[in-house]
XYZ file of C-alpha atoms in Angstrom:
508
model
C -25.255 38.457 -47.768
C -24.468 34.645 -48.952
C -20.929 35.649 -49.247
C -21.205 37.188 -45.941
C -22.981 33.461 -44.531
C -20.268 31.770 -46.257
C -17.384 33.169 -44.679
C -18.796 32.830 -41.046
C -20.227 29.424 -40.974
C -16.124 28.167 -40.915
C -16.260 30.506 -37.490
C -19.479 28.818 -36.735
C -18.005 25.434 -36.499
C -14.693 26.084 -35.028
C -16.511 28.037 -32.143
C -19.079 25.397 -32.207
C -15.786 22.679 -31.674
C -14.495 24.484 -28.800
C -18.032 24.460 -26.695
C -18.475 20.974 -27.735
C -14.709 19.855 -26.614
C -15.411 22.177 -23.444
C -18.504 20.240 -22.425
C -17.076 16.981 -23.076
C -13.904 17.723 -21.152
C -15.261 19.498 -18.067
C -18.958 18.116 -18.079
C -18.619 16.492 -13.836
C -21.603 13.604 -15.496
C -19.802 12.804 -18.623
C -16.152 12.700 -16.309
C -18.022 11.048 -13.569
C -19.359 7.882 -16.158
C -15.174 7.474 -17.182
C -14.878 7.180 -13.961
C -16.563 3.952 -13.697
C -17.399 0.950 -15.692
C -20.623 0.917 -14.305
C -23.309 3.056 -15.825
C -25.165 3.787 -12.386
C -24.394 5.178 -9.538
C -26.927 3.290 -7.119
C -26.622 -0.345 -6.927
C -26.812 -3.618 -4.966
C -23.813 -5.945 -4.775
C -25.170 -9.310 -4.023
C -23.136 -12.583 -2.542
C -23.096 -15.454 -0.464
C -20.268 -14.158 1.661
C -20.004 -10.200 2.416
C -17.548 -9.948 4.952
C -18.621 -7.550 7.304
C -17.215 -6.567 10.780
C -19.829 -8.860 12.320
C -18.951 -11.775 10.498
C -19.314 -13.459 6.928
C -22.995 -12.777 5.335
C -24.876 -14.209 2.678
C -26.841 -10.952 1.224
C -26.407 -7.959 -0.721
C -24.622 -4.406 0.042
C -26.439 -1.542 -1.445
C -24.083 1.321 -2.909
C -25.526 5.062 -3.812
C -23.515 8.105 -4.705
C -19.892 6.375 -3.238
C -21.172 5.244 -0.100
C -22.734 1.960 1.516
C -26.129 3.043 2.300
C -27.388 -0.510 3.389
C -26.402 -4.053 4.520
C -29.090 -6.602 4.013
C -29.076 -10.346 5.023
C -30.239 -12.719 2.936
C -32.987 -13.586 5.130
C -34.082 -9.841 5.959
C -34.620 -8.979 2.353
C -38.584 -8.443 1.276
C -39.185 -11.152 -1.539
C -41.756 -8.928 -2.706
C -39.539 -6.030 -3.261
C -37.593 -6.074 -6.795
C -34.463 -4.481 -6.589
C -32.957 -2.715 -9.773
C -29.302 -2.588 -10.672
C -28.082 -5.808 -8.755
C -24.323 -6.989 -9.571
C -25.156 -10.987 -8.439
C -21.733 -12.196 -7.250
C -22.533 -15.857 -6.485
C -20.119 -17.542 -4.365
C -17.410 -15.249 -4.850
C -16.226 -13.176 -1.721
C -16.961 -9.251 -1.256
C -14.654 -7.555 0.988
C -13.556 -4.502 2.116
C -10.489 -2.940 -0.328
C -7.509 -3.536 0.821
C -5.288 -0.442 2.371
C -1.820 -1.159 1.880
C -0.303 1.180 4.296
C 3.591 0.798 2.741
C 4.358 1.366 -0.866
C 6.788 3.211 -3.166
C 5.500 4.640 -6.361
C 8.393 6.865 -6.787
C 6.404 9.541 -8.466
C 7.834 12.128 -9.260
C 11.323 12.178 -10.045
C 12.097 8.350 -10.770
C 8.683 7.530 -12.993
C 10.866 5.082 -14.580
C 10.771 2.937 -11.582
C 7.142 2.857 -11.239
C 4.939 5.992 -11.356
C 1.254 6.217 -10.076
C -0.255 5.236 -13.280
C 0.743 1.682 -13.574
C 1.857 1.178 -9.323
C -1.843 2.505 -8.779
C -3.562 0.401 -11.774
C -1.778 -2.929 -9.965
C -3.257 -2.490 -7.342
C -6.299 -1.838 -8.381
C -5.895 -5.183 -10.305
C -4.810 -6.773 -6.929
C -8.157 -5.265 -4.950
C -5.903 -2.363 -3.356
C -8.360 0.491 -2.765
C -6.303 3.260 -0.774
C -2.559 2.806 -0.290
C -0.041 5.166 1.339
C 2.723 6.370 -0.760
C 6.153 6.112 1.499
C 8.087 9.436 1.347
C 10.972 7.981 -0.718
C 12.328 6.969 -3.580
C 10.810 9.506 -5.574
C 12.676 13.095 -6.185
C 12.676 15.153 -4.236
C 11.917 13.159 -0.689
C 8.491 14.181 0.604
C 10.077 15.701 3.597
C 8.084 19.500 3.527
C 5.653 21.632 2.710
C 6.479 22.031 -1.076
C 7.857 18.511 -1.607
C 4.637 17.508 -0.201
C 2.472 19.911 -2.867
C 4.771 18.183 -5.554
C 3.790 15.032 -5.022
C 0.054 16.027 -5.023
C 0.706 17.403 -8.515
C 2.254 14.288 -10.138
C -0.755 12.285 -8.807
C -3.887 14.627 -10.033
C -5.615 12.572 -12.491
C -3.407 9.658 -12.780
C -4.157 7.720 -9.479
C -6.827 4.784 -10.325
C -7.329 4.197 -6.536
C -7.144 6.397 -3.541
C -3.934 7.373 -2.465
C -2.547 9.227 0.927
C 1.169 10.291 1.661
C 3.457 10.171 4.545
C 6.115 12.705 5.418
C 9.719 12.072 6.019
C 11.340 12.718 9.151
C 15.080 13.407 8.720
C 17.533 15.319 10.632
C 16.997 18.310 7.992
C 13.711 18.820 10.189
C 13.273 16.530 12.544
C 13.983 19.324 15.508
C 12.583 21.682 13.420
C 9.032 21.867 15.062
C 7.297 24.686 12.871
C 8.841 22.768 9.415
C 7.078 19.455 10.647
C 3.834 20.651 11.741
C 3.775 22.748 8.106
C 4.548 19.183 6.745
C 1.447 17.397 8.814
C -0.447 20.738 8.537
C -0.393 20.259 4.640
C -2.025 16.562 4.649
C 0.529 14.336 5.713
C -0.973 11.485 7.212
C 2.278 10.288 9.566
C 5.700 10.681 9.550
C 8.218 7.768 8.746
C 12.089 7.628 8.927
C 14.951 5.177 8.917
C 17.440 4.235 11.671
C 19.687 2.872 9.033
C 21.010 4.413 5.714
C 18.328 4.240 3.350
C 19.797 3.905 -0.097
C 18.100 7.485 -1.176
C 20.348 10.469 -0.872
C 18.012 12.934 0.130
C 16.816 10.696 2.804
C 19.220 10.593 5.480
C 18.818 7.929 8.418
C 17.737 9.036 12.204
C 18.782 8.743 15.977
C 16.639 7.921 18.738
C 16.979 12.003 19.408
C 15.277 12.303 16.432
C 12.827 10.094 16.575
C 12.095 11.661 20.285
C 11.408 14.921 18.785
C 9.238 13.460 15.858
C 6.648 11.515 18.639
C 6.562 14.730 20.921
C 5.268 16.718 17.539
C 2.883 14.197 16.546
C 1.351 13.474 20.045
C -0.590 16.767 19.375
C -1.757 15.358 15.947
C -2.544 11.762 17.011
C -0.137 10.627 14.013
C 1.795 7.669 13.675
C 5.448 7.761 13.409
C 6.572 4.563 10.819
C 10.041 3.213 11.361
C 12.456 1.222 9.522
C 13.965 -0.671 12.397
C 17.519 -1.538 11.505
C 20.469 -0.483 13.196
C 24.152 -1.689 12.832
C 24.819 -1.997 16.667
C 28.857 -1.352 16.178
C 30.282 -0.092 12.662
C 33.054 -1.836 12.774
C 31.248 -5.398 13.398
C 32.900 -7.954 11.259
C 30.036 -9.405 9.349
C 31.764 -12.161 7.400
C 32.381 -10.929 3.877
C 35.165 -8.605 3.647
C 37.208 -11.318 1.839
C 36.807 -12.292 -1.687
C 36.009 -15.719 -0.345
C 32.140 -14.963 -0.221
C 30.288 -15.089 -3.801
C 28.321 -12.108 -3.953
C 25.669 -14.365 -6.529
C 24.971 -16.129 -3.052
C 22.355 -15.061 -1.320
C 23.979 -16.252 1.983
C 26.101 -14.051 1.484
C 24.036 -11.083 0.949
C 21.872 -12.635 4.482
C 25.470 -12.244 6.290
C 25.339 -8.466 5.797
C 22.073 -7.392 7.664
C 21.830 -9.786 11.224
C 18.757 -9.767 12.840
C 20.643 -8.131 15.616
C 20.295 -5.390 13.681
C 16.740 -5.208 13.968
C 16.732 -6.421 17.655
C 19.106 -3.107 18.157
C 16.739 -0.563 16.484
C 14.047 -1.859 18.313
C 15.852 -1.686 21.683
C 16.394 1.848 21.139
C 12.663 2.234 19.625
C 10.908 1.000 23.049
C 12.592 2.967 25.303
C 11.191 6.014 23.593
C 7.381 4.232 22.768
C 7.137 4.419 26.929
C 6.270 8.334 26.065
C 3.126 7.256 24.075
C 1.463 5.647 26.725
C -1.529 7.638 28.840
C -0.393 10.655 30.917
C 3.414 10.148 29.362
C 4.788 13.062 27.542
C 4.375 12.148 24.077
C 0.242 10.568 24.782
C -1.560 10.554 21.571
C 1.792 9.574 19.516
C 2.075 6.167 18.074
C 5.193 3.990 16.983
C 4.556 1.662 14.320
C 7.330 -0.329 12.851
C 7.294 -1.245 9.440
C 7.853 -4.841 7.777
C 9.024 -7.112 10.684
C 11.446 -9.815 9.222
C 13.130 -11.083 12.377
C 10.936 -13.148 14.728
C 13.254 -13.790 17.399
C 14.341 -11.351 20.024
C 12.745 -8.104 18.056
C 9.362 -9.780 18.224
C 9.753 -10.291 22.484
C 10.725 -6.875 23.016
C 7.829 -5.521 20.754
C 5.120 -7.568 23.013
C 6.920 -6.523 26.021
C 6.059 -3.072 24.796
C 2.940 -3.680 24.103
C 2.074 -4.782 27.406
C 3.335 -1.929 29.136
C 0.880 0.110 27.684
C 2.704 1.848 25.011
C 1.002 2.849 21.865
C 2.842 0.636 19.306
C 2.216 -1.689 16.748
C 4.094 -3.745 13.753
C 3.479 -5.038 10.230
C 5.388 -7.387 7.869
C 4.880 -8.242 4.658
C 4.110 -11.479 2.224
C 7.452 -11.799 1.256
C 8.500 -12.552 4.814
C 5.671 -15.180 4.862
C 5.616 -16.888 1.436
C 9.646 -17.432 1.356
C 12.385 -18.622 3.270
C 16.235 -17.836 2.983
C 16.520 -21.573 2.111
C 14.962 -21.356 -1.398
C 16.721 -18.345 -2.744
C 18.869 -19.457 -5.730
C 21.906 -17.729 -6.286
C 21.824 -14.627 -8.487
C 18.229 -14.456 -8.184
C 18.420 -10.732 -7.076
C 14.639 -10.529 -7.117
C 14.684 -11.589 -3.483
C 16.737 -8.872 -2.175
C 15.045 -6.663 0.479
C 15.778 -5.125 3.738
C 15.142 -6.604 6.202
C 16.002 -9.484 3.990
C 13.868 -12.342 4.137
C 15.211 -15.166 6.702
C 15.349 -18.671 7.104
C 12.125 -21.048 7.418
C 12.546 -21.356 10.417
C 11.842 -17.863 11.031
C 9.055 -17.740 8.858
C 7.155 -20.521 10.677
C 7.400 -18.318 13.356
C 6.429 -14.972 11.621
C 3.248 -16.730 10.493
C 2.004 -18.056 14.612
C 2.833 -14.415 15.852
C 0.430 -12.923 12.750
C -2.180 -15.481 13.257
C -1.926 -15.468 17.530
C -2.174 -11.395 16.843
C 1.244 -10.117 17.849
C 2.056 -8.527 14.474
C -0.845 -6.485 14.064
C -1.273 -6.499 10.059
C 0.484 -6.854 6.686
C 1.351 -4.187 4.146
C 3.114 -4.742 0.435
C 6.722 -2.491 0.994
C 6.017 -2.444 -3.391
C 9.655 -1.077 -3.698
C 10.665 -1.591 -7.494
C 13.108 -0.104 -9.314
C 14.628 -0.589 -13.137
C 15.507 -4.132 -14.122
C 19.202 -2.663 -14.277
C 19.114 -1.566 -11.046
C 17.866 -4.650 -9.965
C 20.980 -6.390 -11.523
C 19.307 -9.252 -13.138
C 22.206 -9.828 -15.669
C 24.903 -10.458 -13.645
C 23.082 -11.795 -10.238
C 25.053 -9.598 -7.510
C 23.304 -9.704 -4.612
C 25.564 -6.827 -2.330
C 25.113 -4.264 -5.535
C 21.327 -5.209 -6.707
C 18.545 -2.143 -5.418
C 16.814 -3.694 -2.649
C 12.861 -4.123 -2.712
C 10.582 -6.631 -3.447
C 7.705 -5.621 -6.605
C 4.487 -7.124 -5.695
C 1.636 -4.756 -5.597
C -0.807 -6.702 -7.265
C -0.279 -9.763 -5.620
C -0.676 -9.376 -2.035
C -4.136 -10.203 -1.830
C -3.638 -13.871 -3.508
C -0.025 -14.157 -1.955
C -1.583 -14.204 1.951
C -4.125 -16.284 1.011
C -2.160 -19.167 -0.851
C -0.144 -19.377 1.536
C -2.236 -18.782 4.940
C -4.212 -21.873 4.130
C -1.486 -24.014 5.573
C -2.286 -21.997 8.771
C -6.241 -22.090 8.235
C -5.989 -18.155 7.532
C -10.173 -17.046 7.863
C -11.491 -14.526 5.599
C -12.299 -12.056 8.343
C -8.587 -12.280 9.007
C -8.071 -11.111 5.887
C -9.445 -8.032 6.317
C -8.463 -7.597 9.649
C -4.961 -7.673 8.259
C -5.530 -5.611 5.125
C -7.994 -3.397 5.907
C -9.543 -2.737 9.674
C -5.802 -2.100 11.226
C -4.393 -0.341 8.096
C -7.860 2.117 7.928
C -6.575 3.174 11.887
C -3.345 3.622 11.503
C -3.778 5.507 8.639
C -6.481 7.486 10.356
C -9.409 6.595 8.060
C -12.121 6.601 10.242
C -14.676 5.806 6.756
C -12.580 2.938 5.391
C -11.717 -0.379 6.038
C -15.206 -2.385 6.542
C -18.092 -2.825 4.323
C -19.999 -0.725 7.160
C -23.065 1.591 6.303
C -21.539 5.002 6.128
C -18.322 4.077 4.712
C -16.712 4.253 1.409
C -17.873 1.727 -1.261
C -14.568 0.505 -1.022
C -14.469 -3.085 -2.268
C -12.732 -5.895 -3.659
C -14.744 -8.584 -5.391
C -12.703 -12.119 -5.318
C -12.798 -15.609 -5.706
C -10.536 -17.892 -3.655
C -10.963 -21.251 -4.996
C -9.484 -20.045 -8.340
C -6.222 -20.293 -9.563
C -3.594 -17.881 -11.341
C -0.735 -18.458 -13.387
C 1.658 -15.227 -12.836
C 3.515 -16.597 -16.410
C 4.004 -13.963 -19.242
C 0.319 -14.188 -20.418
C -1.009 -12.994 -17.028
C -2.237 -9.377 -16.996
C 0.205 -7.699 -14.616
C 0.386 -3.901 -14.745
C 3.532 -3.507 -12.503
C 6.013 -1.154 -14.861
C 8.893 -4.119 -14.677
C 7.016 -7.440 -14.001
C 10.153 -9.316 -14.679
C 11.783 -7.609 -11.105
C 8.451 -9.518 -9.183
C 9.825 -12.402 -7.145
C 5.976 -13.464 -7.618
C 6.175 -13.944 -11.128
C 6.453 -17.962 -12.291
C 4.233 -18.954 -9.650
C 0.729 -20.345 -9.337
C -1.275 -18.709 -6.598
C -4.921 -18.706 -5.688
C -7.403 -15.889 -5.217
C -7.971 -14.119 -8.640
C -9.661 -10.919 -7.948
C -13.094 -9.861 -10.055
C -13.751 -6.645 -9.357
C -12.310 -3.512 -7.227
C -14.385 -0.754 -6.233
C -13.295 2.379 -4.836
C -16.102 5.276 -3.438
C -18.402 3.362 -5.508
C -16.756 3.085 -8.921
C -15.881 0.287 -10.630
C -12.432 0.807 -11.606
C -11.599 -3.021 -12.429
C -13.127 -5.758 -13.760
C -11.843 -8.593 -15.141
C -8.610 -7.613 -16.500
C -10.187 -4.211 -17.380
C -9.494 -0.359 -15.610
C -11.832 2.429 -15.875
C -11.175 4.845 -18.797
C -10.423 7.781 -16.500
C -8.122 7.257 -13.202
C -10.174 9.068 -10.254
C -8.694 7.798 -7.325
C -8.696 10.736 -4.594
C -5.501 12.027 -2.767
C -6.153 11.531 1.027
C -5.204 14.507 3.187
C -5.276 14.563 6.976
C -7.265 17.057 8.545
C -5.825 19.514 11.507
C -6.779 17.434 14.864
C -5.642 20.445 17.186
């Protein structure tokens, strides 16, 4: 009998491993505490300026199970009443996660780029609490069903914040009705596509045929269509730098080879179909948005022309466009290149009156990295460098350093970053610190400063492609919440990455 106890009580503990392991890994508690680096669920975040969609308040947002249950003024709350579990911010400013409606994390299929562990961990870092992963630059192109499902796969359990997807529309399916409503009908929160050649192979560019048939699919969705607008008006248009007279290292050069005519052209072509979104038209319930703005000339007039016609349209652009000028671009300093490239200062001064006067409608990253190689570093050629500017953690300091110059408000801020992205992206519980919602917030202090030198904390795969990096910017970020967990703090992530993949819901 001994010998017989003997023998089993190795089984004993090897079965007794297994339940053990089994608990640990599946037990929804013990997953849901990695989730967080809080050790409650229901809390009270407490500052001097909440900014809510009624204004800036000094007072304290109460958080239970993911959601904001309560908004309390400082002068409402019961002195008598003690509160337990309060997070006392002080000065610093708590406000909405930003939703950064434009990024490539190139996941799967060129991981070595960027990935959704480390693109979604910088943003988490930068107070990004949902962003929507562009259809390219990963392999395959999100352009079905089953690309679609891929790209769901290579994001369970590595996405730190929430992340949603939009499909590709390319002349593979673009008048191929039942492939694109499969495409929206598995989750696809939009559809975006490029009226110029887009560097990606499996990503072809569109005609305004295509585009037609895109907004008549989507009108019965009430999706947004998101367009690169860029379009070389005549093929054989001398632009300057055929002979070997023009340094590639320059970046005037590489400015030569994408006008802002060719944005004015694409966006010719663009509002002549946007008159189909507007009420009664055939294509009602579609929207046009067009993704990151550079010129602010001609392209600008024609887009609030169209607006004032009624047609359902809107328009981004992005820090880049706002924090630096053609001008200061040194030569072989490939970081810069992007497309639209950014233009002279000039044009910037006038980007920044159109955002603040509310003709561009909001700002998004375009986080488009790639491998330092790729981004030709060594040798400084501008017309053969990967275009793309890496800057996902940075945003949220970026538009504030430099908005001050144009007394840039905090509500403002989240106008730009969150309440307009939210819509267009169709999510109807993020975007405000409103009761209901998502605990979806960034934590952040604007009167401090940051160093982005080699001992900053940047999570970025390639910080060395970052235009940002070797400047000082202010507005560090604290803390980043998203549905209620903390999932940064202070240079620190949560030990499990829980963001949620967003997908749309049938709206037939």
């Amino acid at each position: 009998m001994e010998a017989l106890q003997w023998r089993l009580f190795p089984l004993l503990t090897l079965l007794l491993s297994f339940l053990l392991f089994f608990f640990f890994q599946y037990s929804p508690t013990l997953n849901q505490k990695q989730c967080s680096l809080l050790p409650y669920q229901h809390y009270w975040i407490a500052s001097k300026r909440i900014v809510t969609p009624q204004g800036v308040i000094s007072g304290l947002v109460e958080v239970k199970e993911g959601k904001i249950v309560s908004i309390v003024k400082k002068e409402e709350k019961d002195g008598k009443t003690k509160l337990e579990n309060v997070i006392d911010y002080g000065d610093a400013v708590v406000m909405p996660g930003l939703i950064d409606v434009h990024a490539h994390l190139d996941d799967p299929g060129r991981s070595e780029w960027e990935g959704f562990p480390s693109g979604t961990k910088a943003a988490a870092a930068g107070g990004i609490t949902t962003l929507v992963d562009m259809p390219l630059n990963s392999f395959p192109s999100t352009v079905s069903r089953e690309t679609l499902e891929l790209k769901l796969k290579a994001a369970e359990s590595r996405i730190y914040v929430d992340v949603g997807f939009w499909g590709g529309l390319v002349p593979e399916n673009a008048f191929n009705k039942s492939a694109l409503e499969d495409l929206l009908n598995a989750g696809a929160l939009g559809l975006k596509s490029f009226m110029c050649p887009s560097g990606i192979n499996d990503f072809p560019m569109t005609n305004s045929s295509h585009i037609k048939e895109g907004l008549s699919v989507l009108a019965k969705y009430r999706r947004p269509l998101l367009v690169h607008a860029e379009k070389q008006p005549d093929p054989e248009t001398n632009l300057g730098i055929e002979d070997n007279s023009n340094d590639a290292r320059s970046y005037s050069t590489y400015l030569k080879t994408r006008p802002p005519s060719w944005e004015e052209a694409a966006i010719k072509d663009l509002v002549t179909l946007t008159k189909d979104t507007r009420i009664g038209a055939p294509a009602e319930g579609a929207h046009l948005h067009i993704v990151h703005l550079s010129d602010s000339s001609s392209s600008l007039d024609l887009i609030k022309e169209a607006k004032r016609g009624g047609d359902s349209l809107t328009v981004e652009t992005c820090p880049h466009y706002l924090a630096f000028s053609a001008e200061e671009i040194r030569d072989g300093d490939t970081r810069f290149k992007c497309s639209p490239p950014i233009r002279d200062a000039v044009n910037k001064e006038k980007l920044w009156t159109a955002l603040v006067e509310g003709d561009l409608d909001m700002l998004s990253s375009d986080h488009s990295p790639t491998t330092p190689e790729l981004k030709r570093l060594d040798d400084g050629d501008f017309l053969k460098a990967w275009g793309g500017i890496s800057c996902l953690q940075f945003v949220l300091p970026v538009t504030w350093s430099y908005g001050q110059k144009y007394g840039v408000t905090l509500e403002q801020m989240a106008l730009w970053w969150s309440e307009r992205p939210a819509k267009l992206a169709g999510q109807k519980l993020k975007g405000a610190i409103a009761i209901g919602n998502n605990a979806d917030i960034v934590v952040w202090n604007p009167d401090v400063e940051i160093d982005l030198d080699d001992s900053h904390p940047v999570y970025i795969k390639h910080p060395s492609i970052s235009a940002y990096m070797g400047t000082k910017l202010s507005g560090k970020v604290s803390a980043t919440f998203v549905r209620g967990n903390l999932v940064f703090k202070e240079g620190n992530h949560a030990p499990v990455a829980c963001g949620v993949p967003i997908l749309a819901k049938e709206q037939l």
